[in-house]
Amino acid sequence: MIRSWHLGDDRQSLVLASFDDRLPEAVYWGPALPTGENLETLSAAALADVTGGMVDRNAGLSLCPEASESFPGQTGLTARNASGAPLMPSFRFESEAASEHGLTLVFADNSLDLSLVFDLVLTPETSLLKLQTRLESADEITVDWLAAPVLPVPAHTGEMIEFSGRWCAEFLTRRLPFAPGSRVRDNRTGRTDHAHFPGLVVCNAGTSNTAGEAFAFHYGWSGGHKMVAEELADGRRQVQFGHATASLSSGRHFVSAPLYATYSATGFNGAAVRFQRHVRDRVVQGARTPRPVHYNCWEAVYFKHDLDELKAIASQAAGLGAERFVLDDGWFGRRDDDTSSLGDWVIDKRKYPDGLTPLIDHIKALGMEFGIWFEPEMVNEDSDLCRAHPDWVLGHADQIRGRQQLVLDMSNQEVRDYLYAHIADVLKNNDIGYIKWDHNRILPVVDAEQAEGFYELVDRLRSDFPAVEIESCSSGGGRIDFGVLERTHRVWLSDSNDALERQRIQHDAALFLPASVTGSHVGPRHCHTSGRTLDIRLRAWTAAQRHMGFEMDPRELTEAEAETLRNVTSWWKANRDWMMQADILRLDSADPAVIAEQQLAGDGSRFVAFAALTRPSDQILPRPLRLTGLDPQGRYRLSLVNRDEAPRLSRGAPFLKHQDLEVSGQYLMSHGLTLPWRFPETVWVVEGERL
């Protein structure tokens, strides 16, 4: 007996089959199947042979591979009963329920009083699968591992792209062969983490940004996670995501975070656009439009808060085009450095004898919104809170400190109530429209309840203060995922404001993140995290590729630098309405020294391309830059926005250097743009409009 189900649209199909009422297997995932395809025949055709050295029936690579089936790889569930004995459930079909765009499939093991539920949705606009596993038990059990619904990837995909990184170098990508055995990433830091963005792309050797097949995954969870990409001895391949191991849990109800997945036949961009649109249109709710130009005072004053100085900085930031002023770390307790006062969320009367009102009034008079920094989940030992409640600290007393701070136990309702009361008091008594929510160290233990407690606190604040936007920051990009983005409006991609490093980070983060939620700031002339000194034009145009802001002391700018920044900011404001809704298409450059992308309006009527030369090219002249996503038969007018930045060593007369260009989309995608020669560490900006 075969039961079959189909989730599909005009871009992809996922076909599930249950054989003899066992757990469903994904028997097909790939390009959209034609209407009328016989699913039962397709399911039967997917059954593989058995030969020597094998058991007599292949264990199903199901949505939750079972140990009771003698599955030879990573199983989807590892659990123990109250006495510690391993559970070996054998689930059978119980019921199904269909919605307009999804399925709920229920399977049970009545002898163990266990139910396994799969919630499966294919979102119609974004063609993104959202898959979740639930486990229900009549008795209390311990679950060591519960995978989100497990998907296979086909044998003809030979490579995977995984994500690593570090502080100030997030979203590093690594292309690896998909080989026999397991590739396991077990992130036990307790947060999403710089080194463990929960994503994976499975592809072919020939897959590029613009062509080829890609199977892309993201686990939408802000705690530690585990990923398994495994090729079995029989050649089958599976991808699993779930909470990190060692986040042991006992109870009767268990649920994975959502696994988001999609198939693309048009390269990495095909998948990236679906993730970007899903985040922008489905996940993030209530973001301010138009997106305001941001100013953050951290790299201008650090912990040294002086009211008159902050007012002067705010005035200059407004003159450069800023529309939001964020007061960073140092306004509370007795916070003169990073060794004290976390947890004491009361305004420092030494620095602000009349409270924050005089500063806020000045900022509002300049036409800017006021924002403020918190790090609620952390505490310093030198704080009134820690002295009063050492029992609120997560982990043992002699644990290694991180950045001179400890972590509060967010599973404790008293802790959450204390934090809510203090944050709410600041918000109620001050005109605040924005919170930068920081999280500056890994956890001493892996605990899913820590992330769940964070979610509960943010949800409560969002409910009571719906007009306040929240940015997720965790030493930069340490907590970026769809789980946190359901509760926030913006992410701080990296603590590095080095524009060269930002070019790469932004480029790779665009595989999942749209511009509207990705903060990018113009840093100081001398970057404090890299030691590099970079030109204002590179810094400004790099920030203009995402949600633009400034994070430097504006008093350091020369008049020429200030004029450049004002001009780029004005350009960004003039274009932000469509750019913040555009698709970011990564371009395949023939020159490895170039990082390039194209931001294409949803209706295809206009675009802007950015091409950054990050180092000297190996050849003398720029190689043509091929665009993508255009109508081959359409005609486009192109203008080099910053043609006045061409250096004297650009001695020839390439067309765009002197006048606008009108050509077909076919030409732009096949031959590409011929750009003027330029120095390294510069960016060309090209606007295009369909005629």
XYZ file of C-alpha atoms in Angstrom:
691
model
C 0.000 0.000 0.000
C 1.307 3.438 -0.927
C 0.060 6.769 0.363
C 1.410 9.795 -1.478
C 1.355 13.567 -1.129
C 2.550 16.444 -3.289
C 3.631 19.940 -2.257
C 4.384 21.910 -5.385
C 4.107 25.037 -7.471
C 5.488 26.170 -10.816
C 9.050 26.231 -9.433
C 9.482 23.004 -7.465
C 7.799 19.776 -6.381
C 8.211 17.723 -3.217
C 6.573 14.288 -3.344
C 6.201 12.200 -0.194
C 5.280 8.522 -0.035
C 4.373 6.222 2.834
C 4.886 2.533 2.104
C 2.685 0.184 4.159
C 1.834 3.113 6.470
C 5.445 3.629 7.541
C 6.918 7.132 7.929
C 6.840 9.171 4.702
C 9.883 9.467 2.475
C 10.657 12.275 0.061
C 10.709 10.233 -3.131
C 11.083 13.299 -5.352
C 12.343 16.846 -4.766
C 13.292 18.965 -7.717
C 11.854 20.843 -10.708
C 8.077 21.209 -10.827
C 6.340 18.065 -12.052
C 3.711 18.304 -14.787
C 0.048 18.358 -13.864
C -1.376 14.866 -13.782
C 1.807 13.061 -12.791
C 0.776 9.741 -11.190
C 2.210 10.024 -7.699
C 1.644 6.382 -6.798
C 3.565 5.251 -9.874
C 6.304 7.772 -9.195
C 6.538 6.557 -5.588
C 6.759 2.913 -6.597
C 9.378 3.743 -9.206
C 11.568 5.286 -6.515
C 12.064 1.985 -4.671
C 15.664 0.818 -4.970
C 17.018 -2.696 -5.406
C 18.589 -4.921 -2.722
C 21.795 -6.869 -3.262
C 24.454 -8.820 -1.407
C 25.600 -7.639 1.987
C 22.355 -5.729 2.590
C 19.328 -6.320 4.775
C 16.320 -7.644 2.884
C 14.531 -4.292 2.682
C 16.103 -0.863 2.512
C 15.369 1.150 5.618
C 13.389 4.179 4.605
C 15.193 7.511 4.367
C 12.060 9.031 5.833
C 11.259 12.449 7.282
C 12.536 10.910 10.536
C 14.773 7.886 9.827
C 14.113 5.210 12.451
C 16.489 3.062 14.473
C 13.786 0.375 14.564
C 14.137 0.136 10.775
C 17.869 -0.633 11.116
C 18.584 2.673 9.407
C 22.364 2.692 8.816
C 22.941 6.435 9.215
C 21.980 9.260 11.563
C 18.451 8.632 12.810
C 15.953 11.456 13.166
C 15.044 10.719 16.793
C 17.075 9.641 19.803
C 15.057 9.279 23.003
C 15.028 7.484 26.360
C 12.285 6.523 28.771
C 12.151 7.567 32.425
C 14.566 4.789 33.466
C 17.087 5.776 30.769
C 16.446 2.881 28.381
C 16.591 3.784 24.667
C 13.266 4.042 22.891
C 12.947 2.354 19.492
C 9.594 3.526 18.148
C 8.101 2.141 14.976
C 5.615 4.745 13.770
C 2.592 4.021 11.594
C 0.169 6.296 9.769
C -2.543 7.777 11.961
C -4.114 10.730 10.146
C -3.619 13.576 7.702
C -4.998 17.076 7.299
C -4.541 19.288 4.262
C -4.597 23.064 4.101
C -4.466 25.272 1.013
C -0.679 25.226 0.905
C 0.353 22.528 3.353
C -0.064 19.199 5.090
C -0.085 17.884 8.628
C 0.792 14.189 8.808
C 0.397 12.255 12.059
C 2.104 8.931 12.781
C 1.930 6.946 16.030
C 3.531 4.121 17.961
C 0.660 3.034 20.184
C 2.777 0.561 22.157
C 4.960 3.427 23.393
C 2.185 6.055 23.448
C 4.163 8.275 21.061
C 2.921 10.472 18.230
C 5.120 12.035 15.573
C 3.648 14.979 13.677
C 5.022 16.642 10.550
C 3.839 20.161 9.703
C 4.716 20.846 6.067
C 4.002 24.076 4.169
C 5.052 25.441 0.785
C 4.538 29.211 0.866
C 2.882 30.292 -2.385
C 4.571 33.632 -3.035
C 8.120 32.719 -2.052
C 8.189 28.985 -2.913
C 9.939 28.216 0.355
C 9.255 24.979 2.228
C 8.680 25.426 5.962
C 8.970 22.051 7.697
C 8.614 21.206 11.387
C 8.573 18.033 13.503
C 6.570 17.545 16.710
C 6.807 14.638 19.129
C 4.099 13.905 21.716
C 4.474 11.365 24.534
C 1.951 10.158 27.094
C 4.802 9.594 29.568
C 7.719 11.810 30.428
C 10.741 10.958 28.312
C 14.141 12.467 27.512
C 14.902 13.472 23.937
C 18.551 13.819 22.954
C 17.923 14.518 19.262
C 14.861 15.437 17.229
C 15.460 16.445 13.633
C 13.278 18.768 11.669
C 11.793 16.868 8.714
C 14.687 15.170 6.950
C 15.177 15.722 3.235
C 17.284 13.765 0.742
C 19.499 15.385 -1.859
C 20.094 13.604 -5.177
C 23.196 11.683 -6.131
C 24.011 13.978 -9.042
C 24.754 16.845 -6.655
C 28.429 16.528 -5.873
C 29.143 19.524 -3.647
C 27.916 21.457 -0.642
C 28.482 25.011 0.551
C 28.581 25.400 4.298
C 28.993 28.481 6.479
C 31.613 29.280 9.069
C 33.238 32.487 10.275
C 34.374 34.398 13.316
C 33.936 37.773 14.963
C 34.361 40.450 12.282
C 34.397 37.801 9.532
C 30.921 36.332 9.479
C 29.315 34.277 6.685
C 32.477 32.647 5.417
C 31.550 30.080 2.772
C 33.355 26.843 2.033
C 32.649 24.619 -0.965
C 33.210 20.955 -0.149
C 32.655 17.643 -1.939
C 29.622 15.638 -0.852
C 31.460 12.433 0.052
C 30.664 9.136 1.807
C 30.190 9.543 5.540
C 28.870 12.451 7.584
C 29.669 16.130 7.593
C 28.495 17.252 11.039
C 28.400 20.774 12.442
C 27.344 20.770 16.091
C 27.073 24.342 17.353
C 27.184 24.195 21.136
C 27.654 27.925 21.808
C 24.012 28.385 22.772
C 23.357 31.009 20.099
C 23.299 31.050 16.302
C 26.978 32.108 16.452
C 29.482 33.731 14.093
C 31.048 30.374 13.234
C 27.842 28.406 12.689
C 25.224 30.174 10.591
C 22.540 27.442 10.277
C 22.498 27.180 6.515
C 23.598 24.771 3.802
C 23.497 24.761 0.013
C 23.894 21.490 -1.920
C 24.850 21.938 -5.569
C 26.818 20.714 -8.563
C 30.365 21.592 -9.493
C 29.019 23.800 -12.269
C 26.437 25.635 -10.184
C 27.076 29.365 -10.113
C 25.179 32.401 -8.910
C 23.205 32.509 -12.136
C 23.010 28.920 -13.434
C 22.708 25.319 -12.286
C 20.833 23.429 -9.589
C 20.881 24.223 -5.883
C 19.116 22.757 -2.832
C 19.230 25.317 -0.026
C 18.445 24.935 3.696
C 18.117 27.189 6.739
C 17.248 26.173 10.316
C 15.298 29.042 11.895
C 16.547 28.780 15.478
C 18.514 31.199 17.674
C 20.040 28.611 20.022
C 22.711 26.047 19.267
C 21.971 23.737 16.353
C 23.294 20.589 14.737
C 23.552 19.869 11.019
C 24.223 16.467 9.432
C 24.944 16.095 5.721
C 25.420 12.368 5.183
C 26.055 9.963 2.324
C 25.224 6.373 3.218
C 27.127 3.341 1.952
C 24.234 2.592 -0.408
C 24.687 6.037 -1.999
C 21.631 7.780 -0.590
C 22.143 11.228 0.917
C 20.299 13.055 3.667
C 20.366 16.493 5.303
C 19.265 16.914 8.912
C 18.931 19.999 11.103
C 17.910 20.158 14.747
C 18.813 21.639 18.102
C 22.397 21.121 19.254
C 23.228 17.909 21.051
C 23.651 18.163 24.809
C 20.636 20.457 25.044
C 18.922 17.557 26.783
C 15.222 17.902 27.403
C 12.726 15.900 29.440
C 8.989 16.186 29.098
C 6.008 15.108 27.010
C 6.010 17.648 24.172
C 8.948 18.363 21.852
C 9.197 20.427 18.700
C 11.963 21.252 16.263
C 12.479 24.734 14.929
C 11.282 25.287 11.362
C 13.525 24.064 8.583
C 13.259 26.306 5.518
C 14.290 24.729 2.221
C 13.959 25.297 -1.492
C 15.076 23.899 -4.838
C 16.441 26.240 -7.499
C 17.076 25.472 -11.160
C 18.596 28.930 -11.710
C 21.698 28.857 -9.544
C 22.281 30.230 -6.094
C 20.362 33.413 -6.909
C 17.185 31.417 -7.520
C 17.285 30.155 -3.934
C 18.634 33.402 -2.468
C 15.787 35.493 -3.867
C 13.225 33.181 -2.256
C 14.911 33.442 1.139
C 15.268 37.230 0.802
C 11.624 37.716 -0.148
C 10.429 35.370 2.576
C 12.338 37.270 5.254
C 11.274 40.654 3.928
C 7.614 39.872 3.240
C 6.765 37.007 5.596
C 9.125 36.872 8.559
C 9.900 40.469 9.551
C 6.795 42.353 10.658
C 6.326 46.054 11.413
C 9.610 47.477 10.099
C 9.668 51.239 9.613
C 9.231 52.462 6.038
C 10.968 54.162 4.502
C 13.992 52.650 6.212
C 15.625 55.541 8.134
C 19.303 56.414 7.742
C 20.935 55.225 10.939
C 23.545 56.882 13.152
C 25.187 54.924 15.984
C 27.529 56.753 18.348
C 29.609 53.756 19.512
C 32.743 54.330 17.452
C 32.568 58.061 18.164
C 32.451 58.077 21.985
C 32.541 54.458 23.258
C 31.802 54.678 27.019
C 32.537 58.414 27.321
C 29.108 60.021 27.400
C 29.015 63.799 27.576
C 25.677 65.464 26.883
C 27.012 68.493 25.036
C 29.353 66.355 22.967
C 26.559 63.933 22.046
C 24.327 66.838 21.037
C 27.055 68.222 18.781
C 27.613 64.806 17.200
C 23.881 64.371 16.668
C 23.661 67.757 14.938
C 26.466 66.846 12.558
C 24.985 63.408 11.883
C 21.649 65.022 11.012
C 23.467 67.386 8.668
C 24.919 64.387 6.852
C 21.461 62.901 6.385
C 20.920 60.694 9.460
C 17.304 60.104 10.528
C 17.820 57.904 13.594
C 20.311 58.404 16.447
C 21.222 55.361 18.556
C 22.798 55.852 21.980
C 25.037 52.831 22.455
C 26.619 51.194 25.525
C 27.460 53.377 28.533
C 24.237 55.183 29.553
C 23.224 53.032 32.562
C 24.422 52.009 36.041
C 28.027 53.133 36.513
C 29.121 51.880 33.130
C 32.500 53.474 32.347
C 33.969 50.340 30.755
C 32.891 46.763 30.082
C 33.629 45.459 33.586
C 30.534 46.683 35.411
C 26.814 47.429 35.533
C 25.278 44.997 33.040
C 21.924 44.167 34.616
C 21.509 47.581 36.262
C 19.198 49.073 33.653
C 18.742 52.492 35.243
C 19.967 55.768 33.737
C 23.357 56.897 35.065
C 22.690 60.181 36.929
C 26.377 61.098 36.792
C 26.218 61.323 32.987
C 22.554 62.238 32.647
C 21.517 64.214 35.768
C 18.222 65.163 34.133
C 17.716 61.791 32.538
C 17.758 61.145 28.796
C 15.116 63.779 28.042
C 17.512 66.654 27.165
C 19.353 64.482 24.646
C 16.156 63.002 23.227
C 14.558 66.439 22.879
C 17.607 67.688 20.973
C 17.571 64.660 18.664
C 13.826 64.926 18.032
C 14.240 68.631 17.253
C 16.735 67.621 14.562
C 14.068 65.422 12.982
C 15.647 62.145 14.114
C 14.243 59.146 15.956
C 16.000 58.138 19.187
C 17.262 54.597 19.799
C 19.085 52.975 22.698
C 21.347 49.974 23.432
C 20.569 47.094 25.814
C 22.259 43.793 26.533
C 19.525 42.219 28.654
C 20.680 38.594 28.792
C 24.050 39.437 30.383
C 25.243 40.541 33.811
C 28.510 41.804 35.307
C 29.629 40.519 38.677
C 30.217 44.163 39.561
C 26.530 45.042 39.416
C 23.741 45.537 41.906
C 21.781 42.785 40.170
C 24.494 40.143 40.498
C 25.162 41.058 44.124
C 21.446 40.692 44.897
C 20.822 37.585 42.784
C 23.917 35.462 42.164
C 21.451 32.569 41.818
C 20.193 34.096 38.556
C 23.470 33.387 36.780
C 23.503 30.579 34.213
C 26.146 27.899 34.795
C 28.500 27.086 37.649
C 30.267 29.714 39.744
C 33.838 29.043 38.547
C 33.019 29.103 34.824
C 35.257 30.963 32.380
C 34.100 34.551 32.025
C 33.434 36.098 28.645
C 34.113 39.782 28.063
C 34.058 40.215 31.826
C 30.447 39.127 31.986
C 28.190 36.238 32.918
C 24.878 35.129 31.453
C 21.481 35.390 33.097
C 19.311 32.266 33.224
C 16.584 33.209 30.757
C 14.562 30.086 31.582
C 13.845 31.678 34.979
C 10.556 33.604 34.943
C 11.811 35.925 37.689
C 14.751 36.928 35.516
C 12.499 37.671 32.569
C 10.079 39.644 34.748
C 12.958 41.732 36.148
C 14.320 42.475 32.688
C 10.905 43.279 31.298
C 10.147 45.688 34.141
C 13.413 47.620 33.736
C 13.351 47.762 29.926
C 9.671 48.711 29.929
C 10.331 51.479 32.459
C 12.947 53.042 30.175
C 10.625 52.755 27.169
C 7.584 54.151 28.986
C 9.382 57.186 30.347
C 11.367 58.144 27.256
C 10.485 58.755 23.613
C 12.331 55.730 22.185
C 11.624 54.196 18.804
C 14.452 51.686 18.515
C 16.423 49.151 20.553
C 19.806 47.742 19.639
C 19.657 44.388 21.476
C 23.148 42.988 22.015
C 24.432 39.559 23.144
C 28.200 39.592 23.494
C 29.311 36.138 24.562
C 28.664 32.446 24.081
C 26.758 30.540 26.762
C 28.474 28.430 29.423
C 26.020 25.575 28.758
C 23.951 24.453 25.779
C 20.353 25.030 26.785
C 17.380 25.372 24.447
C 15.388 26.995 27.239
C 17.761 29.968 27.101
C 16.700 30.812 23.542
C 13.061 30.130 24.361
C 13.278 32.520 27.328
C 14.803 35.183 25.089
C 11.970 34.688 22.598
C 9.367 35.051 25.367
C 10.857 38.295 26.666
C 11.138 39.887 23.219
C 7.623 38.756 22.291
C 6.285 40.386 25.463
C 8.071 43.663 24.752
C 6.963 43.629 21.105
C 3.366 43.118 22.204
C 3.426 45.993 24.698
C 5.586 48.372 22.632
C 4.627 47.590 19.009
C 6.028 50.884 17.676
C 9.567 50.130 18.897
C 11.886 48.533 16.339
C 14.493 46.042 17.564
C 17.866 45.208 16.022
C 19.483 41.847 16.722
C 23.170 42.273 17.483
C 25.400 39.613 19.019
C 28.957 40.902 18.875
C 27.904 41.635 15.337
C 26.540 38.628 13.451
C 26.404 36.071 16.256
C 22.601 35.771 16.292
C 21.207 36.007 12.774
C 18.510 33.517 11.810
C 14.839 33.435 10.875
C 13.839 32.728 14.487
C 15.266 36.008 15.758
C 14.043 37.840 12.656
C 10.453 36.858 13.480
C 10.881 39.113 16.518
C 13.139 41.890 15.249
C 13.416 44.277 12.313
C 17.116 44.485 11.514
C 20.347 42.578 12.076
C 23.817 43.952 12.719
C 25.738 41.859 10.236
C 29.194 42.333 11.746
C 31.111 44.458 14.237
C 33.524 45.100 11.380
C 32.917 48.416 9.657
C 35.887 47.698 7.387
C 34.280 48.258 3.981
C 36.403 45.612 2.224
C 35.445 42.957 4.729
C 31.854 44.179 4.600
C 31.764 43.695 0.831
C 32.427 39.971 1.261
C 30.190 39.523 4.303
C 27.266 41.297 2.641
C 27.782 39.342 -0.577
C 27.582 35.952 1.133
C 24.830 36.930 3.598
C 22.680 37.841 0.567
C 22.220 34.110 0.004
C 19.604 34.433 2.770
C 19.112 38.086 3.821
C 17.471 41.036 2.025
C 18.870 44.559 2.109
C 15.981 45.927 4.178
C 17.004 44.044 7.345
C 20.782 44.193 6.899
C 22.438 47.114 8.676
C 25.581 48.512 7.033
C 27.357 51.581 8.383
C 29.991 54.017 7.186
C 32.763 53.458 9.701
C 35.627 55.759 10.679
C 38.502 56.505 8.316
C 40.763 54.222 10.382
C 38.930 50.978 11.149
C 39.393 49.921 14.760
C 38.855 46.202 14.063
C 41.149 45.783 11.034
C 43.592 48.687 11.348
C 42.992 49.634 7.709
C 42.473 53.175 6.470
C 39.914 53.304 3.673
C 38.573 56.038 1.424
C 35.191 57.591 2.248
C 33.851 56.688 -1.196
C 34.394 52.969 -0.656
C 32.922 53.187 2.840
C 29.881 55.171 1.733
C 28.986 53.108 -1.335
C 29.429 49.866 0.621
C 26.953 51.042 3.266
C 24.568 52.197 0.518
C 24.200 48.593 -0.645
C 22.128 47.704 2.434
C 20.168 49.534 5.180
C 22.480 52.536 5.327
C 23.920 54.175 8.407
C 26.959 55.911 9.895
C 29.082 54.799 12.847
C 31.982 57.170 13.201
C 32.759 60.512 14.771
C 31.463 62.916 12.098
C 33.855 65.554 13.419
C 36.748 63.639 11.832
C 35.428 64.237 8.316
C 37.043 66.778 6.035
C 34.609 68.977 4.147
C 35.287 66.973 0.983
C 34.558 63.706 2.830
C 31.413 65.166 4.360
C 30.221 66.279 0.922
C 30.825 62.790 -0.489
C 28.870 61.218 2.355
C 25.994 63.672 1.968
C 25.826 62.955 -1.754
C 25.828 59.163 -1.368
C 23.265 59.392 1.432
C 21.020 61.574 -0.742
C 21.345 59.046 -3.558
C 20.403 56.232 -1.172
C 17.369 58.126 0.115
C 16.211 58.796 -3.435
C 16.397 55.072 -4.242
C 15.639 53.332 -0.947
C 11.916 52.805 -1.549
C 12.560 50.412 -4.420
C 16.011 49.156 -3.341
C 14.730 47.937 0.035
C 12.189 45.819 -1.893
C 14.629 44.671 -4.570
C 16.135 41.233 -5.135
C 19.881 41.039 -4.496
C 21.412 39.034 -7.340
C 25.030 38.032 -6.856
C 26.989 38.411 -10.083
C 29.532 35.908 -11.385
C 32.601 38.015 -12.063
C 35.316 36.804 -14.430
C 37.778 38.708 -12.236
C 38.171 37.107 -8.790
C 39.286 40.479 -7.428
C 35.781 41.859 -8.049
C 32.784 41.398 -5.755
C 29.673 42.397 -7.670
C 25.945 42.329 -7.208
C 22.840 43.613 -8.947
C 19.799 44.858 -7.066
C 16.776 44.353 -9.332
C 13.355 45.921 -8.733
C 10.513 43.457 -8.296
C 8.857 44.547 -11.545
C 12.149 44.462 -13.449
C 11.873 48.126 -14.408
C 15.177 49.240 -12.894
C 18.325 48.020 -11.213
C 21.592 49.139 -9.711
C 24.831 47.180 -9.994
C 27.744 47.541 -7.584
C 31.204 46.269 -8.579
C 33.914 46.519 -5.927
C 37.562 45.925 -6.811
C 38.870 44.525 -3.547
C 42.507 44.093 -4.633
C 44.636 44.613 -7.775
C 43.425 42.547 -10.722
C 45.729 39.993 -12.312
C 45.081 41.458 -15.764
C 45.506 45.079 -16.875
C 41.983 46.032 -17.904
C 38.627 45.319 -16.246
C 36.890 42.254 -17.572
C 33.297 42.798 -18.761
C 30.757 42.418 -15.941
C 27.806 40.285 -17.005
C 24.431 41.205 -15.521
C 21.522 38.860 -14.852
C 17.745 38.681 -14.495
C 16.996 41.066 -17.372
C 14.612 40.688 -20.299
C 16.802 39.586 -23.220
C 14.545 41.441 -25.670
C 14.194 44.538 -23.512
C 16.244 47.697 -23.930
C 17.941 49.388 -20.997
C 19.513 52.772 -20.380
C 22.581 52.601 -18.104
C 24.391 55.381 -16.292
C 27.625 55.275 -14.303
C 26.512 57.051 -11.123
C 29.995 57.863 -9.837
C 31.819 58.418 -13.145
C 33.449 61.494 -11.601
C 35.506 59.087 -9.446
C 37.478 57.776 -12.442
C 41.192 58.310 -11.710
C 43.695 60.055 -13.996
C 45.222 56.693 -14.919
C 41.950 55.869 -16.657
C 43.172 57.490 -19.874
C 40.862 55.901 -22.445
C 37.253 56.581 -23.403
C 35.035 53.630 -22.412
C 31.442 54.502 -23.277
C 30.011 54.664 -19.732
C 32.793 56.932 -18.562
C 31.401 59.807 -20.644
C 27.758 59.089 -21.475
C 24.801 56.836 -20.822
C 24.470 53.542 -22.662
C 21.352 52.072 -24.324
C 21.576 48.349 -25.132
C 19.562 45.136 -24.953
C 19.230 42.915 -21.932
C 20.741 40.128 -24.026
C 23.913 42.150 -24.564
C 24.204 43.003 -20.870
C 23.777 39.367 -19.820
C 25.947 37.832 -22.555
C 28.772 40.301 -23.171
C 28.445 42.471 -20.091
C 29.468 45.976 -19.084
C 32.813 47.444 -20.028
C 33.757 49.625 -17.067
C 36.598 52.160 -16.767
C 39.901 51.197 -15.193
C 40.120 52.101 -11.497
C 42.310 51.683 -8.446
C 41.771 48.809 -6.011
C 39.504 49.431 -3.025
C 36.953 51.326 -5.102
C 33.387 50.661 -6.240
C 31.653 51.395 -9.536
C 27.910 52.045 -9.255
C 25.758 51.569 -12.375
C 22.078 52.456 -12.561
C 19.862 50.811 -15.150
C 16.344 51.582 -16.340
C 14.206 49.574 -18.721
C 12.997 51.700 -21.642
